CSV table of C-alpha atoms in Angstrom, one decimal:
chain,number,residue,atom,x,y,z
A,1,UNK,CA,-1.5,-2.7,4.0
A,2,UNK,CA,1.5,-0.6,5.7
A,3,UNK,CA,4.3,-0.9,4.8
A,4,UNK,CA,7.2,-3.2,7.7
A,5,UNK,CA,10.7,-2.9,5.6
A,6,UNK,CA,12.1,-1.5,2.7
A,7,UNK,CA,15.1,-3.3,0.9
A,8,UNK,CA,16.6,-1.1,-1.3
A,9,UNK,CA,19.4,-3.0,-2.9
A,10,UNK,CA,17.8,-6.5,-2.9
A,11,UNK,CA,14.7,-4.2,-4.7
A,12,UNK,CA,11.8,-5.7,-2.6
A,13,UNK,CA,9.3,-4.0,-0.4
A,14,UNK,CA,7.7,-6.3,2.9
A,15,UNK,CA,4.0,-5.1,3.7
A,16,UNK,CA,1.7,-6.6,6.1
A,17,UNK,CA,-2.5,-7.2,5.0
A,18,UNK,CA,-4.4,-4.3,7.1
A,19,UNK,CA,-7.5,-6.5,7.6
A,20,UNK,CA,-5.6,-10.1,7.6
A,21,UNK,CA,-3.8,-10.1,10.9
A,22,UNK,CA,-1.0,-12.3,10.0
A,23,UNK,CA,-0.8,-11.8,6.7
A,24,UNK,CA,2.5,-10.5,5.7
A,25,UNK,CA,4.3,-10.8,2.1
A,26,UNK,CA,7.5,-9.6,0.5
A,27,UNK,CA,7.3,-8.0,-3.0
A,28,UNK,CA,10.2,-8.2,-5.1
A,29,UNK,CA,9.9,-5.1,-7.1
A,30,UNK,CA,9.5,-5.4,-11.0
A,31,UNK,CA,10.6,-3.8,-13.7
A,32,UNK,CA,8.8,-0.7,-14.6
A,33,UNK,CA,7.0,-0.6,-11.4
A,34,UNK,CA,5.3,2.6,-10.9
A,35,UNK,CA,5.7,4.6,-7.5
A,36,UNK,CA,2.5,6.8,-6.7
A,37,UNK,CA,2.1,9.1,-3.7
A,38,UNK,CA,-0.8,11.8,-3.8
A,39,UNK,CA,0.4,15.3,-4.9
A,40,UNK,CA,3.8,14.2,-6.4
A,41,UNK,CA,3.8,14.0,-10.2
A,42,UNK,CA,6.5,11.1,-9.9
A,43,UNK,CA,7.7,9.2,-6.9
A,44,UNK,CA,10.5,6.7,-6.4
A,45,UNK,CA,11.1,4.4,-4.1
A,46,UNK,CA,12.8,6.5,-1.6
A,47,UNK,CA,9.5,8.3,-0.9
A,48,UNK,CA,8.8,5.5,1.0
A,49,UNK,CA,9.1,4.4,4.3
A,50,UNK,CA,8.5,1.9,6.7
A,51,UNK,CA,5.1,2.5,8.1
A,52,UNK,CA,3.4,3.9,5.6
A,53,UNK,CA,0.1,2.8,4.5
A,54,UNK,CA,0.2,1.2,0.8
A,55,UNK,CA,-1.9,-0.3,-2.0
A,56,UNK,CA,0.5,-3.2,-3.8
A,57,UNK,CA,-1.0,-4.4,-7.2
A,58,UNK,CA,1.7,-7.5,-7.8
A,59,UNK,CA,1.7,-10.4,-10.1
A,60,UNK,CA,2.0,-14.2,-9.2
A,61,UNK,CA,0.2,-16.6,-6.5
A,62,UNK,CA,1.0,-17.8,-3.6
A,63,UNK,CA,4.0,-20.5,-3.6
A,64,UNK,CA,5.6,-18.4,-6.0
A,65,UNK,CA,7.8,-15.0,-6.1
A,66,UNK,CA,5.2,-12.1,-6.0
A,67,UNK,CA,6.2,-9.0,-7.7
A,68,UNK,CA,4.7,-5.8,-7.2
A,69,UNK,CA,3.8,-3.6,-10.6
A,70,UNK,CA,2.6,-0.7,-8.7
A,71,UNK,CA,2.9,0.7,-5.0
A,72,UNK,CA,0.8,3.4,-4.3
A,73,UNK,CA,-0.1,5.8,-1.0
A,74,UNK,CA,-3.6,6.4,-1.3
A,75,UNK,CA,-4.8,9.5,-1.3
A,76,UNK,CA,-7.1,10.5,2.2
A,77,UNK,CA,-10.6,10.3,1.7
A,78,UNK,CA,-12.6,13.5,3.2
A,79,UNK,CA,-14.0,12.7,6.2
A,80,UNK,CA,-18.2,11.5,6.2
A,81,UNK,CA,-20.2,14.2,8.0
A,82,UNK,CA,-21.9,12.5,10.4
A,83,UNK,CA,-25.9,13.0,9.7
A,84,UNK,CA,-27.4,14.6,13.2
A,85,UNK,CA,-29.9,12.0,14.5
A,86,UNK,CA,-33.0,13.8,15.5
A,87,UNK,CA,-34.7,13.5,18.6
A,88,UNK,CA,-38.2,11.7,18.2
């Protein structure tokens, strides 16, 4: 999903579900949660920002306080070369 607010000092991270259109959840960020962005070594959470496109693996089910173990950027796929389609 991407990534619609950042709060810092209450520690939780709002993302909105890419393919679910109205499917927006706040994370409350746990302990030992790792940061991941591609070509960093380590990242914290101010490598972050609003906008940016996210994987969240979290704990806990709906109803109850979600809390997100990992929050990662993933890394860009390589384009697929598109196969020339050959004139019959």
């Amino acid at each position: 999903g991407n990534i619609e607010s950042i709060d810092a000092e209450a520690g939780t991270i709002t993302a909105k579900h890419s393919t679910k259109k109205d499917d927006t959840k706040t994370f409350k960020l746990g302990e030992g949660c790792k940061f991941k962005q591609p070509g960093k070594e380590s990242a914290t959470l101010a490598d972050f920002k609003a906008g940016d496109k996210v994987m969240i693996k979290y704990t806990g089910e709906e109803g109850q306080p979600l809390v997100a173990i990992s929050v990662q950027i993933p890394a860009e796929k390589p384009p697929k070369e598109e196969k020339e389609k050959k004139a019959e």
